[in-house]
Structure formats: C-alpha cells, structure tokens
PDB file of C-alpha atoms in Angstrom:
ATOM      1  CA  MET A   1      87.546  65.989  95.795  1.00  0.00           C
ATOM      2  CA  LEU A   2      87.110  66.757  92.300  1.00  0.00           C
ATOM      3  CA  GLY A   3      85.456  69.495  93.943  1.00  0.00           C
ATOM      4  CA  PHE A   4      88.637  71.064  95.704  1.00  0.00           C
ATOM      5  CA  GLU A   5      90.507  71.389  92.424  1.00  0.00           C
ATOM      6  CA  VAL A   6      88.380  73.661  91.082  1.00  0.00           C
ATOM      7  CA  THR A   7      87.569  75.711  94.289  1.00  0.00           C
ATOM      8  CA  GLY A   8      90.416  75.356  96.130  1.00  0.00           C
ATOM      9  CA  PRO A   9      93.082  78.274  94.125  1.00  0.00           C
ATOM     10  CA  TYR A  10      89.431  80.674  95.100  1.00  0.00           C
ATOM     11  CA  ALA A  11      90.104  79.486  98.240  1.00  0.00           C
ATOM     12  CA  GLY A  12      93.722  80.312  97.732  1.00  0.00           C
ATOM     13  CA  ALA A  13      93.411  83.541  96.241  1.00  0.00           C
ATOM     14  CA  MET A  14      91.210  84.770  99.330  1.00  0.00           C
ATOM     15  CA  MET A  15      92.794  83.757 102.178  1.00  0.00           C
ATOM     16  CA  MET A  16      95.416  86.013 100.187  1.00  0.00           C
ATOM     17  CA  SER A  17      93.704  88.830  99.893  1.00  0.00           C
ATOM     18  CA  LEU A  18      92.411  89.011 103.532  1.00  0.00           C
ATOM     19  CA  ALA A  19      95.915  88.292 104.447  1.00  0.00           C
ATOM     20  CA  ALA A  20      96.946  90.882 102.519  1.00  0.00           C
ATOM     21  CA  LEU A  21      93.115  93.586 103.882  1.00  0.00           C
ATOM     22  CA  PHE A  22      94.667  92.643 107.316  1.00  0.00           C
ATOM     23  CA  LEU A  23      98.047  93.795 106.871  1.00  0.00           C
ATOM     24  CA  PHE A  24      96.554  97.054 105.865  1.00  0.00           C
ATOM     25  CA  ILE A  25      94.648  97.526 108.003  1.00  0.00           C
ATOM     26  CA  TRP A  26      97.050  97.034 110.714  1.00  0.00           C
ATOM     27  CA  GLY A  27      99.578  98.596 109.892  1.00  0.00           C
ATOM     28  CA  VAL A  28      97.294 102.063 109.385  1.00  0.00           C
ATOM     29  CA  LEU A  29      95.877 101.262 112.925  1.00  0.00           C
ATOM     30  CA  SER A  30      99.462 100.770 114.166  1.00  0.00           C
ATOM     31  CA  GLY A  31     100.766 104.786 112.267  1.00  0.00           C
ATOM     32  CA  ALA A  32     102.602 103.023 109.950  1.00  0.00           C
ATOM     33  CA  LEU A  33     101.683 105.253 106.996  1.00  0.00           C
ATOM     34  CA  SER A  34     101.424 108.777 109.175  1.00  0.00           C
ATOM     35  CA  GLY A  35     104.208 111.111 108.111  1.00  0.00           C
ATOM     36  CA  THR A  36     103.592 109.768 103.987  1.00  0.00           C
ATOM     37  CA  ASP A  37     102.239 113.696 102.259  1.00  0.00           C
ATOM     38  CA  LYS A  38     105.652 115.049 104.799  1.00  0.00           C
ATOM     39  CA  ALA A  39     107.872 112.828 103.091  1.00  0.00           C
ATOM     40  CA  ALA A  40     106.319 113.132  99.447  1.00  0.00           C
ATOM     41  CA  ASN A  41     106.133 116.605  99.697  1.00  0.00           C
ATOM     42  CA  ASP A  42     110.080 116.210 101.091  1.00  0.00           C
ATOM     43  CA  PHE A  43     111.177 114.403  98.095  1.00  0.00           C
ATOM     44  CA  PHE A  44     109.503 116.061  95.802  1.00  0.00           C
ATOM     45  CA  GLU A  45     110.836 119.706  97.175  1.00  0.00           C
ATOM     46  CA  ARG A  46     114.629 117.728  96.170  1.00  0.00           C
ATOM     47  CA  GLU A  47     114.262 117.126  92.910  1.00  0.00           C
ATOM     48  CA  MET A  48     112.839 120.417  92.204  1.00  0.00           C
ATOM     49  CA  GLU A  49     115.910 121.622  93.493  1.00  0.00           C
ATOM     50  CA  ASN A  50     118.590 118.974  91.628  1.00  0.00           C
ATOM     51  CA  GLU A  51     116.274 120.052  88.399  1.00  0.00           C
ATOM     52  CA  ARG A  52     116.846 123.503  89.272  1.00  0.00           C
ATOM     53  CA  SER A  53     120.533 123.156  89.603  1.00  0.00           C
ATOM     54  CA  ALA A  54     121.177 121.186  86.694  1.00  0.00           C
ATOM     55  CA  GLU A  55     119.323 123.881  84.700  1.00  0.00           C
ATOM     56  CA  GLN A  56     121.126 126.466  86.250  1.00  0.00           C
ATOM     57  CA  ARG A  57     124.867 124.538  85.510  1.00  0.00           C
ATOM     58  CA  SER A  58     123.609 124.018  81.937  1.00  0.00           C
ATOM     59  CA  GLY A  59     121.982 126.756  80.886  1.00  0.00           C
ATOM     60  CA  GLU A  60     119.247 125.438  79.320  1.00  0.00           C
ATOM     61  CA  PRO A  61     115.917 123.804  80.618  1.00  0.00           C
ATOM     62  CA  GLU A  62     115.606 120.136  80.880  1.00  0.00           C
ATOM     63  CA  ALA A  63     113.030 118.384  78.508  1.00  0.00           C
ATOM     64  CA  PRO A  64     110.321 117.280  79.516  1.00  0.00           C
ATOM     65  CA  GLY A  65     109.937 113.410  81.225  1.00  0.00           C
ATOM     66  CA  THR A  66     113.892 113.210  80.272  1.00  0.00           C
ATOM     67  CA  GLY A  67     115.676 114.152  83.291  1.00  0.00           C
ATOM     68  CA  CYS A  68     118.322 115.558  81.695  1.00  0.00           C
ATOM     69  CA  ALA A  69     119.130 118.490  79.441  1.00  0.00           C
ATOM     70  CA  SER A  70     118.535 117.680  75.524  1.00  0.00           C
ATOM     71  CA  LYS A  71     121.238 119.131  73.251  1.00  0.00           C
ATOM     72  CA  LEU A  72     119.098 117.454  70.543  1.00  0.00           C
ATOM     73  CA  ALA A  73     116.035 119.171  70.632  1.00  0.00           C
ATOM     74  CA  PRO A  74     115.783 122.465  68.378  1.00  0.00           C
TER      75      PRO A  74
END
C-alpha cells in the first residue's frame, strides 16, 4: 500500500485532467461555445462607446489603462 501514497495523487490529478478534457469536448460538441466571437465583439464595441462618451463628457482623453479620466497627468 506504500505505492498508493506516491501514485495516488498522480492518479487523482490525471482523472481530474481527463474530466476537464471531456467537459471541454462535450461543451464544444454541444454548441456551448458557439457565438463567442459575436459576444466578444459586442462587448468590445460597448466598451469603446462608453469610452468615447466619457471623453466627450469630460473633454479630455482617458489615460491608457486606467479606465477613468486622469486629472493629474500633464
């Protein structure tokens, strides 16, 4: 039974990995991942519209990466 203490965690990790792989394959084959490009593009377009409207309201461009108008930047 000493061998199980060494190989047991590896066997458990392998079984969890296979379960994740089978869930991914099931999701792909069932169509759960269809339309993800459209959803990503819609999200991107909404974020760009929000950024443009924030720039128009404040009158100055947002600092890159902050998500808000920077009053401290020169």
